[in-house]
Coordinates of C-alpha atoms in Angstrom, one line a residue:
Chain O
M1 CA -39.5 12.2 8.1
D2 CA -35.8 13.0 8.7
P3 CA -34.3 10.0 10.4
V4 CA -32.3 12.2 12.7
S5 CA -35.5 13.6 14.3
K6 CA -36.4 10.0 15.4
V7 CA -33.5 9.7 17.8
S8 CA -34.2 9.5 21.5
D9 CA -34.2 12.5 23.8
Y10 CA -30.9 11.3 25.3
R11 CA -29.4 11.3 21.9
K12 CA -30.6 14.8 21.3
L13 CA -29.0 15.9 24.5
E14 CA -25.8 14.2 23.5
E15 CA -25.8 15.8 20.1
S16 CA -26.5 19.3 21.4
V17 CA -23.0 19.3 22.9
T18 CA -20.9 21.4 20.5
L19 CA -17.4 20.2 20.1
S20 CA -15.8 23.6 19.8
T21 CA -16.8 25.0 23.2
V22 CA -15.8 22.3 25.7
E23 CA -16.9 22.9 29.3
G24 CA -14.5 22.4 32.0
P25 CA -14.1 19.0 33.6
L26 CA -16.6 18.0 36.2
G27 CA -16.1 19.9 39.4
A28 CA -13.9 22.6 37.8
S29 CA -15.2 26.1 37.7
G30 CA -14.7 26.3 34.0
S31 CA -13.5 29.8 33.4
D32 CA -10.3 29.6 35.3
G33 CA -8.2 28.3 32.5
A34 CA -8.7 24.6 33.4
S35 CA -11.1 24.1 30.6
T36 CA -8.6 25.0 27.9
E37 CA -5.9 22.7 29.3
L38 CA -4.6 20.3 26.7
F39 CA -3.8 16.7 27.6
T40 CA -1.4 14.6 25.7
L41 CA -2.2 10.9 25.6
N42 CA 0.1 8.2 24.4
M43 CA -1.9 5.5 22.7
G44 CA -0.1 2.3 21.9
P45 CA 2.2 0.9 20.5
H46 CA 0.5 -2.0 22.2
H47 CA -3.2 -1.2 22.1
P48 CA -5.8 -3.7 21.0
A49 CA -7.7 -1.1 18.9
T50 CA -4.7 0.2 16.9
H51 CA -4.7 -2.9 14.6
G52 CA -1.0 -3.7 14.9
V53 CA 1.9 -1.9 16.6
L54 CA 0.9 1.6 15.9
R55 CA 1.6 4.4 18.4
L56 CA -0.6 7.6 18.4
L57 CA 0.3 10.7 20.3
V58 CA -3.1 12.3 20.8
T59 CA -3.5 15.8 22.2
L60 CA -6.9 16.1 23.9
E61 CA -9.0 18.9 25.1
G62 CA -11.4 17.2 27.4
E63 CA -12.6 14.3 25.2
V64 CA -12.0 16.1 21.9
V65 CA -9.0 15.3 19.8
R66 CA -7.1 18.5 18.9
D67 CA -4.0 17.0 17.4
L68 CA -2.8 13.6 16.4
K69 CA 0.7 12.3 15.4
P70 CA 1.1 8.7 14.3
I71 CA 4.5 7.3 15.3
I72 CA 5.4 4.3 13.2
G73 CA 8.4 2.0 12.7
Y74 CA 7.8 -0.5 15.4
L75 CA 7.3 -3.3 12.8
H76 CA 10.1 -2.2 10.5
T77 CA 11.9 -5.3 9.4
G78 CA 14.0 -3.9 6.6
I79 CA 12.3 -5.9 3.9
E80 CA 13.4 -3.5 1.2
K81 CA 17.0 -3.9 2.3
T82 CA 16.7 -7.7 2.5
A83 CA 15.3 -7.7 -1.1
E84 CA 18.5 -6.2 -2.4
T85 CA 20.5 -9.2 -1.2
K86 CA 18.4 -11.8 -2.9
S87 CA 18.0 -12.8 -6.5
Y88 CA 14.8 -11.6 -8.2
W89 CA 12.6 -14.6 -7.7
K90 CA 13.7 -15.1 -4.1
V91 CA 12.5 -11.6 -3.3
I92 CA 8.9 -12.6 -3.7
P93 CA 8.6 -14.4 -0.3
V94 CA 9.9 -11.4 1.7
I95 CA 7.9 -8.9 -0.4
E96 CA 4.7 -10.8 0.4
R97 CA 5.2 -10.3 4.1
M98 CA 4.9 -6.5 3.9
D99 CA 1.2 -6.0 3.9
Y100 CA 0.3 -9.3 5.4
L101 CA -3.4 -9.2 4.4
A102 CA -2.7 -8.5 0.8
Y103 CA 0.1 -10.9 -0.1
F104 CA -1.0 -11.6 -3.6
F105 CA -1.1 -7.9 -4.3
N106 CA 2.4 -7.4 -3.0
S107 CA 3.8 -10.1 -5.2
M108 CA 1.7 -8.8 -8.1
A109 CA 3.1 -5.3 -7.8
Y110 CA 6.7 -6.6 -7.6
C111 CA 6.3 -9.2 -10.4
G112 CA 4.6 -6.6 -12.6
A113 CA 7.6 -4.2 -12.1
V114 CA 10.1 -6.9 -12.9
E115 CA 8.1 -8.1 -15.9
T116 CA 8.1 -4.6 -17.2
L117 CA 11.9 -4.5 -17.0
L118 CA 12.2 -7.9 -18.6
E119 CA 9.4 -7.2 -21.1
V120 CA 8.2 -10.7 -20.7
E121 CA 4.7 -11.6 -21.8
V122 CA 2.5 -13.3 -19.1
P123 CA 0.2 -16.0 -20.6
K124 CA -3.5 -15.3 -20.5
R125 CA -4.3 -18.2 -18.2
A126 CA -1.7 -17.0 -15.7
Q127 CA -3.3 -13.5 -15.8
Y128 CA -6.8 -15.0 -15.1
L129 CA -5.4 -17.2 -12.3
R130 CA -3.8 -14.1 -10.8
V131 CA -7.0 -12.2 -11.0
I132 CA -8.9 -15.0 -9.3
H133 CA -6.4 -15.1 -6.4
M134 CA -6.1 -11.3 -6.1
E135 CA -9.9 -10.9 -5.9
L136 CA -10.2 -13.7 -3.4
N137 CA -7.5 -11.9 -1.4
R138 CA -9.4 -8.7 -1.7
I139 CA -12.5 -10.3 -0.2
M140 CA -10.4 -11.9 2.5
S141 CA -8.7 -8.6 3.4
H142 CA -12.0 -6.8 3.5
L143 CA -13.4 -9.6 5.7
V144 CA -10.7 -9.1 8.2
W145 CA -11.3 -5.4 8.1
L146 CA -15.0 -5.8 8.6
G147 CA -14.6 -8.2 11.4
T148 CA -12.1 -6.2 13.3
A149 CA -13.8 -2.8 12.6
A150 CA -17.1 -4.2 13.8
L151 CA -15.3 -5.5 16.9
D152 CA -14.0 -2.0 17.6
L153 CA -17.6 -0.8 17.5
G154 CA -18.6 -3.5 19.9
A155 CA -20.1 -6.0 17.4
M156 CA -18.5 -9.2 18.6
S157 CA -20.4 -11.7 16.5
M158 CA -19.4 -10.0 13.2
F159 CA -15.8 -11.0 13.9
W160 CA -16.7 -14.7 14.1
Y161 CA -18.9 -14.6 10.9
C162 CA -16.2 -12.8 8.9
F163 CA -13.4 -15.1 10.1
R164 CA -15.6 -18.1 9.2
E165 CA -15.7 -17.0 5.5
R166 CA -12.1 -15.9 5.6
E167 CA -11.2 -19.5 6.6
T168 CA -13.0 -20.8 3.6
I169 CA -10.9 -18.6 1.4
L170 CA -7.7 -19.5 3.1
D171 CA -8.6 -23.2 2.6
L172 CA -8.9 -22.4 -1.1
F173 CA -5.5 -20.8 -1.1
E174 CA -4.1 -23.8 0.6
Q175 CA -5.6 -26.0 -2.0
S176 CA -4.2 -24.1 -5.0
T177 CA -0.9 -22.8 -3.6
G178 CA 0.0 -25.0 -0.7
Q179 CA 0.0 -22.2 1.9
R180 CA -2.7 -20.3 3.6
M181 CA -0.8 -17.0 3.8
H182 CA 2.3 -15.7 2.1
T183 CA 1.9 -18.3 -0.7
R184 CA 4.7 -17.4 -3.1
Y185 CA 2.2 -18.4 -5.8
F186 CA 2.9 -15.5 -8.2
Q187 CA 6.2 -15.9 -10.0
I188 CA 7.8 -13.6 -12.5
G189 CA 6.2 -14.5 -15.8
G190 CA 3.1 -16.3 -14.4
V191 CA 2.1 -18.4 -11.5
I192 CA 4.0 -21.4 -10.1
E193 CA 1.3 -24.0 -10.6
D194 CA -2.0 -24.6 -12.3
I195 CA -5.0 -24.8 -10.0
P196 CA -5.6 -28.4 -8.8
V197 CA -8.6 -30.7 -9.5
G198 CA -11.5 -29.8 -7.3
F199 CA -10.5 -26.2 -6.8
A200 CA -13.1 -24.9 -9.3
A201 CA -15.9 -26.7 -7.5
K202 CA -14.9 -25.3 -4.1
L203 CA -14.6 -21.9 -5.6
K204 CA -18.0 -22.2 -7.1
Y205 CA -19.4 -23.0 -3.7
L206 CA -17.8 -19.9 -2.3
T207 CA -18.9 -17.6 -5.1
D208 CA -22.4 -18.9 -4.8
E209 CA -22.5 -18.6 -1.1
M210 CA -20.6 -15.3 -0.6
P211 CA -23.3 -12.8 -1.9
R212 CA -25.8 -14.3 0.6
R213 CA -23.3 -14.0 3.4
I214 CA -22.6 -10.4 2.6
T215 CA -26.3 -9.8 2.7
Q216 CA -26.3 -11.3 6.2
Y217 CA -23.5 -8.9 7.3
E218 CA -25.4 -6.0 5.9
A219 CA -28.6 -7.0 7.6
L220 CA -26.6 -7.0 10.8
L221 CA -24.8 -3.7 10.3
T222 CA -26.1 -1.4 7.6
K223 CA -29.2 -0.2 9.4
N224 CA -28.0 -0.9 12.9
E225 CA -28.7 2.1 15.2
I226 CA -25.3 1.8 16.9
V227 CA -23.4 1.6 13.6
L228 CA -25.3 4.5 12.2
Q229 CA -24.6 6.7 15.2
R230 CA -21.0 5.8 15.4
L231 CA -20.2 6.0 11.7
R232 CA -22.4 8.5 10.0
N233 CA -20.9 11.9 9.5
V234 CA -17.8 10.9 11.5
G235 CA -14.4 11.4 10.0
V236 CA -15.6 13.3 7.0
V237 CA -12.8 14.6 4.7
D238 CA -13.5 16.1 1.3
E239 CA -12.1 14.7 -1.9
K240 CA -9.7 17.5 -2.6
T241 CA -7.9 17.2 0.8
L242 CA -7.7 13.4 0.4
L243 CA -6.1 13.8 -3.1
G244 CA -3.6 16.2 -1.7
L245 CA -2.7 13.7 1.0
G246 CA -2.3 11.1 -1.7
V247 CA -5.1 8.9 -0.4
T248 CA -6.4 6.3 -2.8
G249 CA -8.6 3.2 -2.6
P250 CA -11.9 2.8 -0.7
L251 CA -11.2 6.0 1.4
L252 CA -11.1 8.1 -1.8
R253 CA -14.0 6.3 -3.4
A254 CA -16.1 7.0 -0.4
T255 CA -16.0 10.7 -1.3
G256 CA -17.5 9.9 -4.7
N257 CA -14.3 9.8 -6.8
P258 CA -14.4 6.6 -8.8
W259 CA -10.7 6.2 -9.0
D260 CA -9.8 2.5 -9.3
L261 CA -6.7 1.3 -11.2
R262 CA -8.5 -1.8 -12.2
K263 CA -10.8 0.3 -14.4
A264 CA -8.7 3.3 -15.0
A265 CA -5.5 1.6 -16.1
P266 CA -6.4 -2.1 -16.5
Y267 CA -3.5 -4.5 -15.8
C268 CA -3.6 -8.2 -15.7
S269 CA -6.7 -8.5 -18.1
Y270 CA -9.0 -6.6 -15.7
D271 CA -10.6 -5.1 -18.8
D272 CA -12.0 -8.5 -19.7
F273 CA -14.4 -8.4 -16.8
D274 CA -17.6 -6.6 -16.2
F275 CA -17.7 -5.0 -12.7
K276 CA -18.7 -1.8 -11.1
I277 CA -16.8 0.6 -8.9
P278 CA -18.8 1.4 -5.8
V279 CA -18.6 5.0 -4.6
G280 CA -19.9 6.9 -1.7
T281 CA -21.4 10.4 -1.5
V282 CA -20.3 12.0 1.8
G283 CA -16.9 10.6 2.5
D284 CA -17.7 9.6 6.1
N285 CA -17.0 6.4 7.9
Y286 CA -20.3 5.0 6.9
D287 CA -19.6 5.5 3.2
R288 CA -16.2 3.8 3.7
Y289 CA -18.0 0.8 5.2
R290 CA -20.6 0.7 2.4
V291 CA -17.9 1.0 -0.3
R292 CA -15.9 -1.9 1.0
T293 CA -18.9 -4.2 1.5
A294 CA -20.1 -3.4 -2.0
E295 CA -16.5 -4.1 -3.3
M296 CA -16.7 -7.6 -2.0
R297 CA -19.8 -8.3 -4.1
E298 CA -18.0 -6.9 -7.2
S299 CA -15.0 -9.1 -6.4
V300 CA -17.2 -12.2 -6.3
K301 CA -18.5 -11.2 -9.8
I302 CA -15.0 -10.9 -11.2
I303 CA -14.0 -14.3 -9.8
E304 CA -17.1 -15.9 -11.3
Q305 CA -16.3 -14.4 -14.7
A306 CA -12.6 -15.3 -14.5
M307 CA -13.4 -18.9 -13.6
E308 CA -15.9 -19.2 -16.3
G309 CA -13.7 -17.7 -19.0
L310 CA -10.5 -19.3 -17.8
P311 CA -8.5 -19.8 -21.0
E312 CA -6.5 -22.9 -21.8
G313 CA -2.7 -22.6 -22.1
P314 CA 0.4 -22.4 -20.0
H315 CA 0.3 -21.0 -16.5
I316 CA 3.8 -19.5 -16.7
T317 CA 5.9 -18.1 -19.5
E318 CA 7.6 -20.6 -21.7
D319 CA 10.8 -18.5 -21.5
R320 CA 13.2 -20.9 -19.9
K321 CA 15.6 -18.1 -19.0
I322 CA 13.0 -16.8 -16.5
A323 CA 10.7 -19.6 -15.5
L324 CA 11.8 -22.9 -14.1
P325 CA 11.4 -25.8 -16.6
P326 CA 8.7 -28.4 -15.7
R327 CA 9.9 -31.2 -13.4
H328 CA 9.5 -34.0 -16.0
E329 CA 11.8 -32.2 -18.5
L330 CA 14.7 -32.4 -16.0
A331 CA 15.1 -36.2 -16.5
T332 CA 15.2 -36.0 -20.3
S333 CA 16.6 -32.7 -21.4
M334 CA 20.1 -31.4 -20.7
E335 CA 19.1 -27.8 -21.5
A336 CA 16.3 -28.0 -19.0
L337 CA 18.7 -29.2 -16.3
I338 CA 21.1 -26.3 -17.1
H339 CA 18.4 -23.8 -17.0
H340 CA 17.1 -25.2 -13.8
F341 CA 20.6 -25.1 -12.2
K342 CA 21.2 -21.5 -13.5
L343 CA 17.9 -20.2 -12.2
V344 CA 18.2 -21.9 -8.8
T345 CA 21.8 -20.9 -8.1
E346 CA 22.2 -17.4 -9.7
G347 CA 18.7 -16.5 -10.9
F348 CA 18.1 -14.6 -14.0
R349 CA 19.6 -11.3 -14.9
V350 CA 17.3 -8.3 -15.6
P351 CA 18.4 -5.6 -18.0
A352 CA 19.4 -2.3 -16.3
G353 CA 16.5 0.1 -15.8
E354 CA 13.8 1.5 -13.5
A355 CA 10.2 0.6 -13.4
Y356 CA 7.2 1.6 -11.3
H357 CA 4.2 -0.7 -11.4
P358 CA 1.0 0.4 -9.6
I359 CA -1.9 -1.9 -8.9
E360 CA -5.1 -1.5 -6.9
S361 CA -4.7 -3.3 -3.6
P362 CA -7.6 -3.5 -1.1
R363 CA -6.3 -0.3 0.5
G364 CA -5.5 1.8 -2.6
E365 CA -2.6 2.2 -5.0
L366 CA 0.1 -0.3 -4.2
G367 CA 3.1 0.6 -6.4
C368 CA 6.4 -1.2 -6.6
F369 CA 9.5 0.5 -7.8
V370 CA 12.3 -1.7 -9.0
R371 CA 15.7 -0.5 -10.1
S372 CA 17.9 -3.0 -11.8
D373 CA 21.6 -2.6 -12.4
G374 CA 21.8 -5.5 -14.8
S375 CA 22.8 -8.1 -12.2
S376 CA 20.7 -10.9 -10.9
K377 CA 19.7 -9.0 -7.7
P378 CA 17.5 -5.9 -7.6
A379 CA 19.5 -2.7 -6.8
R380 CA 16.4 -1.1 -5.2
V381 CA 12.9 -2.3 -4.3
H382 CA 10.5 0.2 -3.0
M383 CA 6.9 -0.3 -2.1
R384 CA 4.5 2.6 -2.2
D385 CA 2.3 1.0 0.3
P386 CA -1.2 2.6 0.5
S387 CA -1.4 2.1 4.3
F388 CA 1.7 4.2 4.8
V389 CA 0.3 7.1 2.7
N390 CA -3.3 6.8 4.0
L391 CA -2.2 6.9 7.6
Q392 CA -1.3 10.6 7.0
S393 CA -4.9 11.4 6.6
L394 CA -5.9 10.1 10.0
S395 CA -5.1 13.4 11.9
T396 CA -7.2 15.3 9.3
M397 CA -10.1 12.9 9.8
V398 CA -10.2 12.9 13.6
E399 CA -9.2 16.5 14.6
G400 CA -12.2 18.0 16.4
S401 CA -14.0 14.8 17.0
Y402 CA -14.3 12.6 20.1
I403 CA -11.5 10.2 21.1
A404 CA -14.0 7.3 20.8
D405 CA -14.5 8.3 17.2
L406 CA -10.8 8.1 16.7
I407 CA -11.0 4.3 17.3
A408 CA -13.8 4.0 14.8
T409 CA -12.1 6.1 12.2
L410 CA -8.8 4.2 12.6
A411 CA -10.7 1.0 12.1
M412 CA -12.4 2.4 9.0
L413 CA -9.1 3.7 7.7
D414 CA -7.9 0.1 7.7
P415 CA -4.1 0.5 8.0
I416 CA -2.0 -2.6 8.0
I417 CA 1.1 -1.9 10.0
G418 CA 3.1 -4.5 8.3
G419 CA 2.7 -2.5 5.2
V420 CA 3.2 0.8 6.9
D421 CA 6.6 -0.1 8.4
R422 CA 7.8 -2.7 5.9
Chain V
M1 CA 2.2 7.4 -20.2
P2 CA 2.8 10.3 -22.5
D3 CA 4.5 9.3 -25.8
A4 CA 8.0 10.4 -26.6
D5 CA 6.8 13.7 -28.2
G6 CA 4.4 14.5 -25.5
L7 CA 7.2 14.0 -22.9
E8 CA 9.5 16.2 -24.9
M9 CA 6.8 18.9 -24.9
L10 CA 6.4 18.6 -21.1
A11 CA 10.2 18.9 -20.7
Q12 CA 10.2 22.0 -23.0
R13 CA 7.6 23.6 -20.7
I14 CA 10.0 23.1 -17.8
R15 CA 12.9 24.5 -19.9
D16 CA 10.8 27.6 -20.7
L17 CA 10.8 28.4 -17.0
R18 CA 14.5 27.6 -16.5
A19 CA 16.7 26.8 -19.4
D20 CA 19.1 24.5 -17.5
A21 CA 16.4 22.7 -15.4
V22 CA 16.1 19.5 -17.5
I23 CA 19.1 17.2 -17.6
E24 CA 17.7 14.2 -19.5
V25 CA 14.4 12.9 -20.8
T26 CA 14.0 9.1 -21.0
H27 CA 11.2 6.9 -22.2
N28 CA 11.9 3.3 -21.3
H29 CA 9.6 0.3 -20.9
G30 CA 6.6 2.6 -21.4
Q31 CA 7.7 4.7 -18.4
A32 CA 8.3 8.4 -18.9
M33 CA 11.0 10.0 -16.8
I34 CA 12.3 13.6 -16.7
E35 CA 15.6 14.1 -14.9
V36 CA 15.9 17.6 -13.5
A37 CA 18.7 19.6 -11.8
P38 CA 18.7 19.0 -8.0
D39 CA 17.5 22.5 -7.3
A40 CA 14.8 22.5 -10.0
N41 CA 12.5 19.9 -8.5
R42 CA 9.9 22.4 -7.3
E43 CA 9.7 24.2 -10.6
A44 CA 9.3 21.0 -12.5
L45 CA 6.6 19.6 -10.2
V46 CA 4.7 22.9 -10.4
V47 CA 4.8 23.0 -14.2
L48 CA 3.8 19.4 -14.4
S49 CA 0.9 19.7 -12.0
E50 CA -0.3 22.7 -14.0
Q51 CA -0.3 20.3 -17.0
G52 CA -2.7 18.0 -15.1
Y53 CA -0.1 15.8 -13.3
S54 CA -1.4 17.0 -10.0
F55 CA -1.4 13.8 -7.9
L56 CA 1.9 12.7 -6.4
S57 CA 1.4 9.0 -6.2
S58 CA 4.8 8.1 -4.9
L59 CA 8.2 9.3 -3.9
H60 CA 11.2 7.0 -3.6
G61 CA 14.8 7.3 -2.7
V62 CA 17.5 5.5 -4.7
D63 CA 21.1 4.9 -4.1
Y64 CA 23.1 4.8 -7.4
Y65 CA 26.2 3.4 -5.8
P66 CA 28.9 3.2 -7.3
D67 CA 27.8 5.9 -9.8
E68 CA 28.0 9.6 -9.0
P69 CA 26.0 11.6 -7.9
R70 CA 24.9 8.8 -5.7
L71 CA 21.6 9.6 -4.2
G72 CA 18.4 9.9 -6.2
V73 CA 14.9 11.1 -5.5
H74 CA 12.1 10.0 -7.7
Y75 CA 8.7 11.6 -7.9
Q76 CA 5.8 9.7 -9.6
L77 CA 3.2 12.0 -10.8
L78 CA -0.3 11.0 -12.0
D79 CA -2.9 12.7 -14.1
M80 CA -6.2 11.1 -13.0
D81 CA -8.2 12.6 -15.8
R82 CA -6.1 11.3 -18.7
V83 CA -4.7 8.3 -16.6
D84 CA -1.2 9.3 -17.4
R85 CA 1.9 9.0 -15.4
V86 CA 5.2 10.8 -15.6
G87 CA 8.2 10.5 -13.3
V88 CA 10.6 13.2 -12.2
K89 CA 14.0 12.4 -10.8
L90 CA 17.0 14.2 -9.5
R91 CA 20.3 13.2 -8.2
V92 CA 22.4 14.7 -5.4
T93 CA 25.9 13.9 -4.0
L94 CA 26.6 12.5 -0.6
D95 CA 28.5 15.7 0.3
D96 CA 25.6 18.0 -0.4
P97 CA 22.4 15.9 -0.1
A98 CA 20.0 18.9 0.1
V99 CA 16.8 18.9 -1.9
A100 CA 13.9 21.4 -1.6
S101 CA 10.9 19.8 0.2
V102 CA 7.6 19.7 -1.7
V103 CA 5.4 19.1 1.3
D104 CA 3.7 22.5 0.8
L105 CA 2.8 21.6 -2.8
F106 CA 1.9 18.0 -2.0
P107 CA 1.0 17.2 1.6
T108 CA 1.4 13.5 0.8
A109 CA 5.1 14.0 0.5
D110 CA 5.4 14.4 4.3
H111 CA 5.9 10.7 5.2
H112 CA 7.7 9.9 2.0
E113 CA 10.3 12.6 2.5
R114 CA 10.9 11.5 6.1
E115 CA 11.4 7.9 4.9
V116 CA 13.9 9.0 2.2
Y117 CA 15.7 11.1 4.8
D118 CA 15.7 8.2 7.2
M119 CA 16.9 5.6 4.7
F120 CA 19.2 7.6 2.5
G121 CA 20.1 10.7 4.4
V122 CA 18.7 13.1 1.8
V123 CA 17.9 16.4 3.6
F124 CA 14.7 18.0 2.5
E125 CA 15.0 21.7 3.2
G126 CA 11.7 23.3 4.2
H127 CA 10.1 20.0 5.5
P128 CA 8.1 20.9 8.6
D129 CA 9.2 18.0 10.7
L130 CA 12.1 16.1 9.2
R131 CA 12.8 13.3 11.7
R132 CA 13.5 9.6 11.3
I133 CA 10.3 7.7 10.6
L134 CA 11.0 4.0 10.5
M135 CA 14.3 3.6 12.3
P136 CA 14.7 4.4 16.0
E137 CA 15.4 8.1 16.7
D138 CA 18.9 7.4 18.0
Y139 CA 19.9 5.3 15.1
Q140 CA 23.1 6.1 13.3
G141 CA 23.6 5.9 9.6
H142 CA 21.2 5.5 6.7
P143 CA 20.5 1.8 6.2
Q144 CA 19.2 1.7 2.7
R145 CA 22.4 3.1 1.2
R146 CA 24.1 0.4 -0.9
D147 CA 27.3 0.5 1.1
F148 CA 25.5 0.0 4.5
P149 CA 26.2 -3.6 5.5
T150 CA 23.4 -6.0 6.5
G151 CA 23.9 -7.9 9.7
G152 CA 26.6 -7.4 12.3
E153 CA 24.2 -5.7 14.7
P154 CA 23.7 -7.7 17.9
V155 CA 20.1 -8.4 18.8
I156 CA 19.6 -6.9 22.2
F157 CA 17.6 -8.9 24.7
T158 CA 17.3 -8.0 28.3
Y159 CA 19.6 -10.8 29.4
N160 CA 22.5 -9.8 27.1
E161 CA 22.2 -6.1 27.1
P162 CA 25.1 -5.6 29.7
Q163 CA 27.4 -7.9 27.6
T164 CA 27.3 -5.6 24.6
P165 CA 28.1 -2.1 25.9
G166 CA 28.2 0.6 23.4
W167 CA 26.3 -1.4 20.8
T168 CA 24.7 1.7 19.4
Q169 CA 28.1 2.8 18.1

């Protein structure tokens, strides 16, 4: 039996309203022109459901969205400009603050671009440690998305469950890097420190527990009547339109296109791991939800494999011209002291050139373009942030749907305004 | 990335369309880049997207100060089937910073071009809605240019707003 036919009479009545022929407002005669009057609503910049300081100019016909223009820039902090005034390794802390839920990805894209210019080899152990932290970060970012998106649909308890698990991951970050957010853990040529004693055990606890927790979330949401009604067949955009709009990540995968840079163009040893790329079929909000929750499971698998196969060796390149010497060498080696002094004062110089390094962030292709003029400071740092690009597809997704669905679609789009505005 | 020969063949296809379109072909750090004449960007992108590089993954503005011509626009094209990337760049002068818009070919270029206009002052002719995107609408200057200073702009709070009249100039 078709599940749609099971819905209540009220739902049938609600669904029988066609969106294209909107009746006049209550009390209006309908045919006197009042029914076609358009109403422009300013939403934001301070609106709890816009996930940051995003302003939307929505043109409404009754309750139906006819046009939408995102207005951005309220969180613009000039990070790309700031980066030009800092030496290469001091750029990492500011770069991390762009997309504030994907800080390991920001620094990975930037470090990857600089490493391409320097042609420095990253040790295998550093690559695995990067993968572990990036995948933890991906789960963390998806948890924040799931919690806030469910909150927008009225599911309050999801928020607390998701933030409980997020807290466990942030504790892990604190243990291995010293910071919960914006950790400055990835350095050019590797990572700043090896993982501490006890990290593996705590991580094991998380990777054992996480699939069970995801099952719990899915039990709450996946077949929930409200979720199904709010998400299914809402915000559908076909693959071709999304590709034209440059959309990548879970939004594109929800339409059935399995484009994921971790598989397509593996960087950072991703080809060592066995994982799947979840894809959707319809490309509606429900598929976006399913793709992201399935991605969390795959990330757990990657972390388990990376932790199990973590190779021995240095955690950062041995090239003293790029990476700081170990602390104990400073007391005994004159060269180490000179290198340390040079790196901390001037930084290292990068040969002139241009490099674009794309990686797969939780929201899609995160690319960093770095231009070097041969000095110790980058001449241009540009982030191709997936939120910035994906936000363009919002108007295509919501045109012709209810304004209530706009909130749900925006939540499922998952833009991080820190990344949009940079 | 296409290898050096493949890149040269791609450049040749652009040259077939217009002999003087390609200025330089570079292949550094495994990154393929074709520099085209400032008015040949649309032809180059059309030719490359017919060759499969049909996804515009990024567009950035660059200031080559103190070199001339100063402003640069980079297009990063991606072929999803062959997982191959190629870059197209062009350079324009400050006096004539006009570049043809590619929004009708790649709708994704909309926000990117507005950002490059905002930050560098490159004018994209044919863009449907070329306004500032990240800076305030009444902002003067293009802050990502290399000769644009950092700092020196007073932070305006409600209490000190009358003390800094004309701060926008």
